[in-house]
Amino acid sequence: GQSLEQPSEVTAVEGAIVQINCTYQTSGFYGLSWYQQHDGGAPTFLSYNALDGLEETGRFSSFLSRSDSYGYLLLQELQMKDSASYFCASGMFSGGYNKLIFGAGTRLAVHP
Amino acid sequence: NAGVTQTPKFQVLKTGQSMTLQCAQDMNHNSMYWYRQDPGMGLRLIYYSASEGTTDKGEVPNGYNVSRLNKREFSLRLESAAPSQTSVYFCASRKPRTGVQETQYFGPGTRLLVL
């Protein structure tokens, strides 16, 4: 079957760095995405890795290792507004179509 | 651009009632999706539409039907609501994958309570 695993909760202090890991088992895999969701809000796109290596977008970076079926999201210089849930999602190609399979999410709490 | 819009924002139904959730996007995307999100869980795909006139089942299609009315609109229908369908429903559209980019844009969600 298709599955992704990520930690359920992470806590950090303002200004720190935090890494959220994600392992996946997905047939037809073509890439790993990360989405942020604040309480009561909609998921918003953060980052995408199609190739092995690091992608950097401002304070956020994402990494993918296809051989290890593993990726992570790195958040630097944490701010209070980064308190949210973060979802990894594997892109899979199935039946001629592209779909995303989401992990259960990691709830990040940033403290002063 | 409004992006992805959904109506209604909130809805309370009694068991057995029917309703249609509406979704529209103005980004000229071909692919559209319906997800449900339950507490403490990620998003699960209900149905998707790769293009106008085509729809297909996702992970959890039972109890739902969809219509891709045109390129802009993708509706989700509950014919006979059940308490297990209490959830937050998100519609999304997908920017075509170009190079190494792959992005889905989500609507604000519909919060549905079935009593």
Short mmCIF file of C-alpha atoms in Angstrom, two decimals:
data_model
loop_
_atom_site.label_atom_id
_atom_site.label_comp_id
_atom_site.label_asym_id
_atom_site.label_seq_id
_atom_site.Cartn_x
_atom_site.Cartn_y
_atom_site.Cartn_z
CA GLY A 1 0.00 0.00 0.00
CA GLN A 2 0.88 3.68 0.04
CA SER A 3 2.02 5.20 3.32
CA LEU A 4 4.03 8.07 4.77
CA GLU A 5 5.35 8.39 8.31
CA GLN A 6 6.24 11.61 10.08
CA PRO A 7 6.44 12.53 13.78
CA SER A 8 3.15 13.64 15.29
CA GLU A 9 4.55 16.57 17.28
CA VAL A 10 7.69 18.70 17.48
CA THR A 11 8.44 21.53 19.90
CA ALA A 12 11.10 24.21 19.47
CA VAL A 13 11.98 27.70 20.65
CA GLU A 14 11.98 30.91 18.64
CA GLY A 15 15.15 31.39 16.61
CA ALA A 16 16.03 27.70 16.64
CA ILE A 17 16.24 25.19 13.78
CA VAL A 18 13.91 22.21 13.51
CA GLN A 19 13.88 19.24 11.15
CA ILE A 20 10.73 17.26 10.35
CA ASN A 21 11.41 13.83 8.86
CA CYS A 22 9.25 11.87 6.48
CA THR A 23 9.62 8.32 5.22
CA TYR A 24 7.41 7.01 2.45
CA GLN A 25 6.36 3.84 0.71
CA THR A 26 4.73 4.82 -2.57
CA SER A 27 4.58 3.01 -5.85
CA GLY A 28 4.78 5.23 -8.89
CA PHE A 29 6.60 7.85 -6.79
CA TYR A 30 7.72 11.01 -8.60
CA GLY A 31 8.38 13.56 -5.87
CA LEU A 32 7.90 14.73 -2.30
CA SER A 33 5.97 17.87 -1.37
CA TRP A 34 5.56 19.77 1.89
CA TYR A 35 2.50 21.74 2.94
CA GLN A 36 1.85 24.00 5.91
CA GLN A 37 -1.53 24.28 7.59
CA HIS A 38 -2.44 26.70 10.38
CA ASP A 39 -5.33 25.78 12.67
CA GLY A 40 -8.61 26.36 10.87
CA GLY A 41 -6.86 27.15 7.61
CA ALA A 42 -6.19 25.47 4.31
CA PRO A 43 -2.97 23.68 3.41
CA THR A 44 -0.50 25.87 1.56
CA PHE A 45 2.39 24.67 -0.56
CA LEU A 46 5.90 25.07 0.86
CA SER A 47 8.35 23.01 -1.13
CA TYR A 48 8.78 20.18 -3.60
CA ASN A 49 11.64 17.79 -4.39
CA ALA A 50 11.65 15.76 -7.56
CA LEU A 51 15.36 15.04 -7.44
CA ASP A 52 17.70 13.93 -4.68
CA GLY A 53 19.23 16.76 -2.73
CA LEU A 54 18.35 20.00 -1.03
CA GLU A 55 15.89 22.67 -2.19
CA GLU A 56 16.05 26.01 -0.39
CA THR A 57 13.28 28.60 -0.21
CA GLY A 58 14.07 31.37 2.23
CA ARG A 59 14.03 30.01 5.79
CA PHE A 60 12.67 26.66 4.62
CA SER A 61 14.66 23.86 2.98
CA SER A 62 13.57 20.42 1.91
CA PHE A 63 15.65 17.34 1.23
CA LEU A 64 14.97 14.11 -0.62
CA SER A 65 16.81 10.80 -0.83
CA ARG A 66 15.03 8.47 -3.24
CA SER A 67 17.30 5.54 -2.41
CA ASP A 68 16.30 5.79 1.27
CA SER A 69 12.64 6.73 0.60
CA TYR A 70 13.23 9.60 2.98
CA GLY A 71 12.92 13.32 3.08
CA TYR A 72 12.89 16.16 5.56
CA LEU A 73 11.76 19.74 5.96
CA LEU A 74 14.19 22.10 7.69
CA LEU A 75 12.89 25.29 9.22
CA GLN A 76 15.47 27.87 10.30
CA GLU A 77 15.22 30.99 12.43
CA LEU A 78 11.90 29.80 13.80
CA GLN A 79 9.21 32.40 14.40
CA MET A 80 6.02 32.15 16.42
CA LYS A 81 4.02 32.26 13.19
CA ASP A 82 5.65 28.97 12.15
CA SER A 83 3.50 27.17 14.73
CA ALA A 84 1.35 25.02 12.46
CA SER A 85 0.95 21.50 11.12
CA TYR A 86 3.32 20.35 8.39
CA PHE A 87 2.43 17.58 5.97
CA CYS A 88 4.67 15.65 3.66
CA ALA A 89 2.95 14.32 0.56
CA SER A 90 4.28 11.86 -1.97
CA GLY A 91 3.41 12.39 -5.57
CA MET A 92 2.41 9.21 -7.27
CA PHE A 93 1.60 8.44 -10.85
CA SER A 94 -1.21 5.91 -11.03
CA GLY A 95 -3.66 4.95 -13.73
CA GLY A 96 -2.36 7.70 -15.96
CA TYR A 97 -2.94 10.42 -13.39
CA ASN A 98 -0.96 12.36 -10.81
CA LYS A 99 -2.07 12.15 -7.19
CA LEU A 100 -0.75 13.21 -3.79
CA ILE A 101 -0.78 10.89 -0.78
CA PHE A 102 -0.48 12.85 2.48
CA GLY A 103 1.14 11.92 5.76
CA ALA A 104 -0.79 12.43 8.99
CA GLY A 105 1.05 15.68 9.71
CA THR A 106 3.52 17.02 12.28
CA ARG A 107 2.27 19.62 14.69
CA LEU A 108 5.03 22.18 15.36
CA ALA A 109 4.79 24.34 18.47
CA VAL A 110 7.21 27.28 18.64
CA HIS A 111 7.72 28.75 22.12
CA PRO A 112 9.30 32.10 23.07
CA ASN B 1 -7.50 36.01 -8.90
CA ALA B 2 -9.70 34.40 -6.26
CA GLY B 3 -7.79 31.12 -6.54
CA VAL B 4 -9.91 28.20 -5.31
CA THR B 5 -13.28 29.00 -3.76
CA GLN B 6 -15.63 26.66 -1.91
CA THR B 7 -19.22 26.95 -0.75
CA PRO B 8 -20.63 26.62 1.80
CA LYS B 9 -18.11 27.30 4.59
CA PHE B 10 -20.14 25.44 7.20
CA GLN B 11 -23.03 22.99 7.01
CA VAL B 12 -25.01 20.90 9.46
CA LEU B 13 -26.97 17.97 8.07
CA LYS B 14 -29.17 15.30 9.53
CA THR B 15 -28.44 11.67 8.76
CA GLY B 16 -29.91 10.76 5.39
CA GLN B 17 -30.00 14.30 3.97
CA SER B 18 -28.21 15.13 0.76
CA MET B 19 -26.09 18.09 -0.21
CA THR B 20 -23.61 19.31 -2.81
CA LEU B 21 -20.33 21.02 -2.01
CA GLN B 22 -19.28 23.49 -4.67
CA CYS B 23 -15.75 24.28 -5.79
CA ALA B 24 -14.44 26.63 -8.46
CA GLN B 25 -10.97 27.73 -9.56
CA ASP B 26 -9.96 30.61 -11.81
CA MET B 27 -6.38 29.55 -12.51
CA ASN B 28 -7.17 27.57 -15.67
CA HIS B 29 -5.92 24.34 -14.09
CA ASN B 30 -6.88 21.02 -15.63
CA SER B 31 -6.67 18.85 -12.52
CA MET B 32 -8.96 19.21 -9.53
CA TYR B 33 -9.30 17.18 -6.33
CA TRP B 34 -11.60 16.62 -3.37
CA TYR B 35 -10.06 15.68 -0.01
CA ARG B 36 -11.42 15.12 3.45
CA GLN B 37 -9.50 15.83 6.63
CA ASP B 38 -10.38 14.26 9.97
CA PRO B 39 -8.88 15.32 13.31
CA GLY B 40 -5.27 14.27 13.68
CA MET B 41 -5.11 12.91 10.18
CA GLY B 42 -3.75 14.04 6.89
CA LEU B 43 -5.82 14.70 3.83
CA ARG B 44 -7.39 11.71 2.15
CA LEU B 45 -8.30 11.85 -1.51
CA ILE B 46 -11.99 11.25 -2.25
CA TYR B 47 -12.19 11.88 -6.00
CA TYR B 48 -10.15 13.66 -8.59
CA SER B 49 -10.56 14.98 -12.10
CA ALA B 50 -7.62 15.12 -14.45
CA SER B 51 -9.50 17.23 -16.98
CA GLU B 52 -12.96 18.43 -17.90
CA GLY B 53 -15.24 15.47 -18.43
CA THR B 54 -13.13 12.94 -16.54
CA THR B 55 -13.33 11.83 -12.91
CA ASP B 56 -11.88 8.96 -10.96
CA LYS B 57 -11.98 7.50 -7.46
CA GLY B 58 -9.39 8.24 -4.82
CA GLU B 59 -8.72 6.50 -1.50
CA VAL B 60 -12.13 6.99 0.16
CA PRO B 61 -14.88 7.40 -2.51
CA ASN B 62 -17.70 5.46 -0.84
CA GLY B 63 -20.75 7.61 -0.13
CA TYR B 64 -19.74 10.39 -2.52
CA ASN B 65 -20.26 11.36 -6.14
CA VAL B 66 -18.63 14.12 -8.17
CA SER B 67 -19.29 16.19 -11.25
CA ARG B 68 -16.75 18.10 -13.27
CA LEU B 69 -19.17 20.61 -14.71
CA ASN B 70 -16.59 22.50 -16.77
CA LYS B 71 -12.92 23.38 -16.46
CA ARG B 72 -13.60 25.75 -13.55
CA GLU B 73 -16.03 23.80 -11.40
CA PHE B 74 -15.86 20.47 -9.57
CA SER B 75 -18.68 19.55 -7.19
CA LEU B 76 -18.92 16.85 -4.53
CA ARG B 77 -22.28 15.32 -3.64
CA LEU B 78 -23.34 13.39 -0.57
CA GLU B 79 -26.53 11.52 -1.52
CA SER B 80 -27.38 10.25 1.96
CA ALA B 81 -25.20 11.79 4.65
CA ALA B 82 -23.89 9.66 7.50
CA PRO B 83 -22.23 10.74 10.79
CA SER B 84 -18.98 9.15 9.51
CA GLN B 85 -18.92 11.86 6.85
CA THR B 86 -18.48 14.58 9.47
CA SER B 87 -15.22 16.15 8.37
CA VAL B 88 -13.56 19.14 6.77
CA TYR B 89 -13.65 18.96 3.00
CA PHE B 90 -11.02 20.64 0.87
CA CYS B 91 -11.05 21.18 -2.84
CA ALA B 92 -7.75 21.68 -4.66
CA SER B 93 -6.51 22.36 -8.14
CA ARG B 94 -3.12 21.49 -9.50
CA LYS B 95 -0.69 23.62 -11.37
CA PRO B 96 0.69 21.50 -14.20
CA ARG B 97 4.04 20.02 -13.33
CA THR B 98 6.76 21.90 -15.16
CA GLY B 99 10.37 21.02 -14.61
CA VAL B 100 10.74 20.33 -10.92
CA GLN B 101 7.62 22.17 -9.75
CA GLU B 102 4.46 20.48 -8.49
CA THR B 103 1.88 22.52 -6.58
CA GLN B 104 -1.68 22.02 -5.45
CA TYR B 105 -3.75 25.04 -4.45
CA PHE B 106 -6.39 24.49 -1.80
CA GLY B 107 -9.70 26.18 -1.14
CA PRO B 108 -10.65 27.38 2.37
CA GLY B 109 -12.58 24.22 3.18
CA THR B 110 -16.14 23.26 4.08
CA ARG B 111 -16.79 22.14 7.66
CA LEU B 112 -19.55 19.54 7.63
CA LEU B 113 -21.31 18.12 10.67
CA VAL B 114 -23.71 15.22 10.21
CA LEU B 115 -26.00 14.56 13.16
#
